[in-house]
PDB file of C-alpha atoms in Angstrom:
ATOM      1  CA  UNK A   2     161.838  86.062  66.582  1.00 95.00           C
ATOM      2  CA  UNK A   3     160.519  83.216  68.817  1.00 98.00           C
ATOM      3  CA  UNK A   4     158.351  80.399  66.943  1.00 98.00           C
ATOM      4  CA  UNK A   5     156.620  77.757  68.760  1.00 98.00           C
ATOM      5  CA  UNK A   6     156.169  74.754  65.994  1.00 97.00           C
ATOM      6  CA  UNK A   7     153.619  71.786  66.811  1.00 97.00           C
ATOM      7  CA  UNK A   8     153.673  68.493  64.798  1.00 94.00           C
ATOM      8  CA  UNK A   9     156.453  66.785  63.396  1.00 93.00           C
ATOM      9  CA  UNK A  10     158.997  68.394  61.199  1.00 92.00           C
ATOM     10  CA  UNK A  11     159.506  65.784  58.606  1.00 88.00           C
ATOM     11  CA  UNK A  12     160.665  69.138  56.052  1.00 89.00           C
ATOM     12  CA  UNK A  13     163.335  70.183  58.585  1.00 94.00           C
ATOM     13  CA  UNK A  14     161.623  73.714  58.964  1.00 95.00           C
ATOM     14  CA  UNK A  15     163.095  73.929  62.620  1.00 96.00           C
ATOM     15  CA  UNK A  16     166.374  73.745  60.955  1.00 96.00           C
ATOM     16  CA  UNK A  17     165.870  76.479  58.093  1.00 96.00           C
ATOM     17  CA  UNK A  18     164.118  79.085  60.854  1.00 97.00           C
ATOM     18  CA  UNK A  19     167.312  78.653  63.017  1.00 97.00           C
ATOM     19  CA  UNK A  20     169.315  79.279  60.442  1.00 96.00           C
ATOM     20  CA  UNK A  21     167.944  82.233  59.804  1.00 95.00           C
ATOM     21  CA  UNK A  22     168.340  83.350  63.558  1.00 96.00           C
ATOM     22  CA  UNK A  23     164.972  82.724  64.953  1.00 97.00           C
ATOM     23  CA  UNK A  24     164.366  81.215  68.402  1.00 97.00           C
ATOM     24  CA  UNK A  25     162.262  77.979  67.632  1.00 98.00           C
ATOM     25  CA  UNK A  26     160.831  75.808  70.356  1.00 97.00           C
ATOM     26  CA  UNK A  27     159.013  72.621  69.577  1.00 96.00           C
ATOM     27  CA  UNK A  28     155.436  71.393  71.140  1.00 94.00           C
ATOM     28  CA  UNK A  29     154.635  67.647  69.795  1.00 89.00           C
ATOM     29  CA  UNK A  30     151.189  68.455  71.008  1.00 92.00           C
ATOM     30  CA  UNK A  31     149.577  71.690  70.717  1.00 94.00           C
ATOM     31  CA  UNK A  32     147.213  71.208  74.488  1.00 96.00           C
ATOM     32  CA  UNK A  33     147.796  73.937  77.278  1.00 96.00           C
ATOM     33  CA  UNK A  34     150.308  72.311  79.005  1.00 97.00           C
ATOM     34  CA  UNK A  35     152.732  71.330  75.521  1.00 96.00           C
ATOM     35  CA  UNK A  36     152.113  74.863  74.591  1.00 97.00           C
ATOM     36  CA  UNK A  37     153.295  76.813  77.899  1.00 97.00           C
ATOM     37  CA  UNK A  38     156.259  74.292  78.069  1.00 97.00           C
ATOM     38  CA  UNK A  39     157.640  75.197  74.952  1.00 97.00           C
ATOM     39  CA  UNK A  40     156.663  79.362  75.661  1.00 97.00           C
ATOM     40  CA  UNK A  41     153.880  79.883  73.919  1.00 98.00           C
ATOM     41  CA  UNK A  42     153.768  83.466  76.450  1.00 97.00           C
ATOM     42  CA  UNK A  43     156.882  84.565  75.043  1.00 97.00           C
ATOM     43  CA  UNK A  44     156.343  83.415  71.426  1.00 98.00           C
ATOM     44  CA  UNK A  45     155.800  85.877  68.150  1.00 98.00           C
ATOM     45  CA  UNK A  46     155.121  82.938  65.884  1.00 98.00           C
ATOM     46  CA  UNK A  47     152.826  79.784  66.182  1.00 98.00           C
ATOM     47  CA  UNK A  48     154.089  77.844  63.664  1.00 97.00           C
ATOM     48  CA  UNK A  49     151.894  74.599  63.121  1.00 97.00           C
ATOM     49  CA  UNK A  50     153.036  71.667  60.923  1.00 96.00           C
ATOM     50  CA  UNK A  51     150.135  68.709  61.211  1.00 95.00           C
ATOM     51  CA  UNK A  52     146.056  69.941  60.110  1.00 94.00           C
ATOM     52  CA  UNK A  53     144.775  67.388  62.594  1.00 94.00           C
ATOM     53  CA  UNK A  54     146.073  69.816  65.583  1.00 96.00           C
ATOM     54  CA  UNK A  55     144.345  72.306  64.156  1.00 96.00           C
ATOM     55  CA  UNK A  56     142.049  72.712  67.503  1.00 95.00           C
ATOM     56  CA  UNK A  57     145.610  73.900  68.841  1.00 96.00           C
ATOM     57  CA  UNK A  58     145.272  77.090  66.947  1.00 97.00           C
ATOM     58  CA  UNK A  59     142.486  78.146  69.121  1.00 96.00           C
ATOM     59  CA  UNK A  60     144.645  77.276  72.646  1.00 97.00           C
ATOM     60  CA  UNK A  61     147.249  79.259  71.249  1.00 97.00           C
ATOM     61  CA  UNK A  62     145.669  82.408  70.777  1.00 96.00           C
ATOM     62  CA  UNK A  63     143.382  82.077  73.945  1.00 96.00           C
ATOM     63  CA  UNK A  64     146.864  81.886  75.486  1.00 96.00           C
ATOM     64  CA  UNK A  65     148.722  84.688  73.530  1.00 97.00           C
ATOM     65  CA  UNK A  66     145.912  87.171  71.733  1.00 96.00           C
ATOM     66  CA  UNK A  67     148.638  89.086  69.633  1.00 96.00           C
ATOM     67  CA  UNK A  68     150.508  85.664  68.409  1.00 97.00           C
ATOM     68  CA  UNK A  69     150.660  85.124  64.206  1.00 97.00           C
ATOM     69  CA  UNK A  70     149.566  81.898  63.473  1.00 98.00           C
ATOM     70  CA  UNK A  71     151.304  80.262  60.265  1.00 97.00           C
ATOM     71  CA  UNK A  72     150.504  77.174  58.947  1.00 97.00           C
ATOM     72  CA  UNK A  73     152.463  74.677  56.882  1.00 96.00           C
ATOM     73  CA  UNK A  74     150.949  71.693  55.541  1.00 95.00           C
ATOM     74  CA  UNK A  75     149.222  70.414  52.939  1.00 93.00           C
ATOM     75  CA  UNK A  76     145.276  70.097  53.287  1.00 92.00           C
ATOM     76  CA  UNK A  77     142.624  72.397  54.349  1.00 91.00           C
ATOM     77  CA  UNK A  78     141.917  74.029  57.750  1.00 93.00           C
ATOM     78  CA  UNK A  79     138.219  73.603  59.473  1.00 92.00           C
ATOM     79  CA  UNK A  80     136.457  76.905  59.097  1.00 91.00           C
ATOM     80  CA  UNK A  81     136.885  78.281  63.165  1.00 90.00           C
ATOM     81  CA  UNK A  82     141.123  77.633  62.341  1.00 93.00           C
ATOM     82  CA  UNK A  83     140.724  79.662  59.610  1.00 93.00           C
ATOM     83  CA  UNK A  84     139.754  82.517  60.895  1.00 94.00           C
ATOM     84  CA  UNK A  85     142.360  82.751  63.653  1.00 96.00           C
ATOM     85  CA  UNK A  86     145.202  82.208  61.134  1.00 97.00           C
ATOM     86  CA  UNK A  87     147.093  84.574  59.615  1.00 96.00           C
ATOM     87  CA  UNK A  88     149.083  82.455  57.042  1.00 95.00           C
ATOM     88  CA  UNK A  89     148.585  78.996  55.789  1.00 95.00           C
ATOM     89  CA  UNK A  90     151.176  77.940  52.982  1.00 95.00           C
ATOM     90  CA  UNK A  91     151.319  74.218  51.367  1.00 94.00           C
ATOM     91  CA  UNK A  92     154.652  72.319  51.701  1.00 95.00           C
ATOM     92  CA  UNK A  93     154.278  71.192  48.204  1.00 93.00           C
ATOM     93  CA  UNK A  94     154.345  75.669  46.749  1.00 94.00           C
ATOM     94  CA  UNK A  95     156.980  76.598  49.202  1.00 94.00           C
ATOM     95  CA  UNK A  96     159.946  75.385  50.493  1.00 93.00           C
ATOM     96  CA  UNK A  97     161.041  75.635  54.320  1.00 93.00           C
ATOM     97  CA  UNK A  98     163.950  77.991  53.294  1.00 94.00           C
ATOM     98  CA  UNK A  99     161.752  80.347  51.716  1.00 93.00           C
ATOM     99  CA  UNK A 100     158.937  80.373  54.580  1.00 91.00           C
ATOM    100  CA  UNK A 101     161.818  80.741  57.130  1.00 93.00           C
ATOM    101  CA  UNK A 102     163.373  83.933  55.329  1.00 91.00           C
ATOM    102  CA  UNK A 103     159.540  85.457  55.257  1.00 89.00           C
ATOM    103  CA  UNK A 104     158.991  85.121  58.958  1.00 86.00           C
TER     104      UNK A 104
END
């Protein structure tokens, strides 16, 4: 599976979803241009790490309909990023090894 993660990875997610044999590419930020760089077209997963990106969500699926949007960090999404996402899990619940063995 291909993920596209934006935000920093201070949990070392990247690390546990390669492990378990997915394709991760990383977008610092989660504008048009950060997004097709790190093949957001090509990507099953948009994986977002940081709530104040949460505007990205919106780019993401304007730019892949069919993409499932996961998020992982702690807070609360603004109500339009809500509705796009499929999955939002707190860092604190659930650790990186278990969300990388769900995707």
């Amino acid at each position: 599976m291909k993920v596209v993660l934006v935000g920093t990875d201070p949990n070392a997610l990247t690390d546990a979803l390669e492990a378990e044999g997915h394709t991760v590419s990383v977008a610092d930020v989660g504008n048009r241009p950060g997004l097709e760089e790190a093949g957001i077209h090509e990507a099953d997963v948009y994986l977002l790490t940081e709530m104040s990106q949460a505007t990205s969500i919106a780019v993401a699926k304007d730019l892949a309909p069919d993409l499932r949007v996961v998020v992982y960090a702690a807070g609360s999404l603004p109500d339009f990023a809500s509705r796009q996402t499929d999955l939002v899990v707190d860092p604190d619940l659930l650790g990186v090894e278990a969300v990388a063995e769900e995707l």
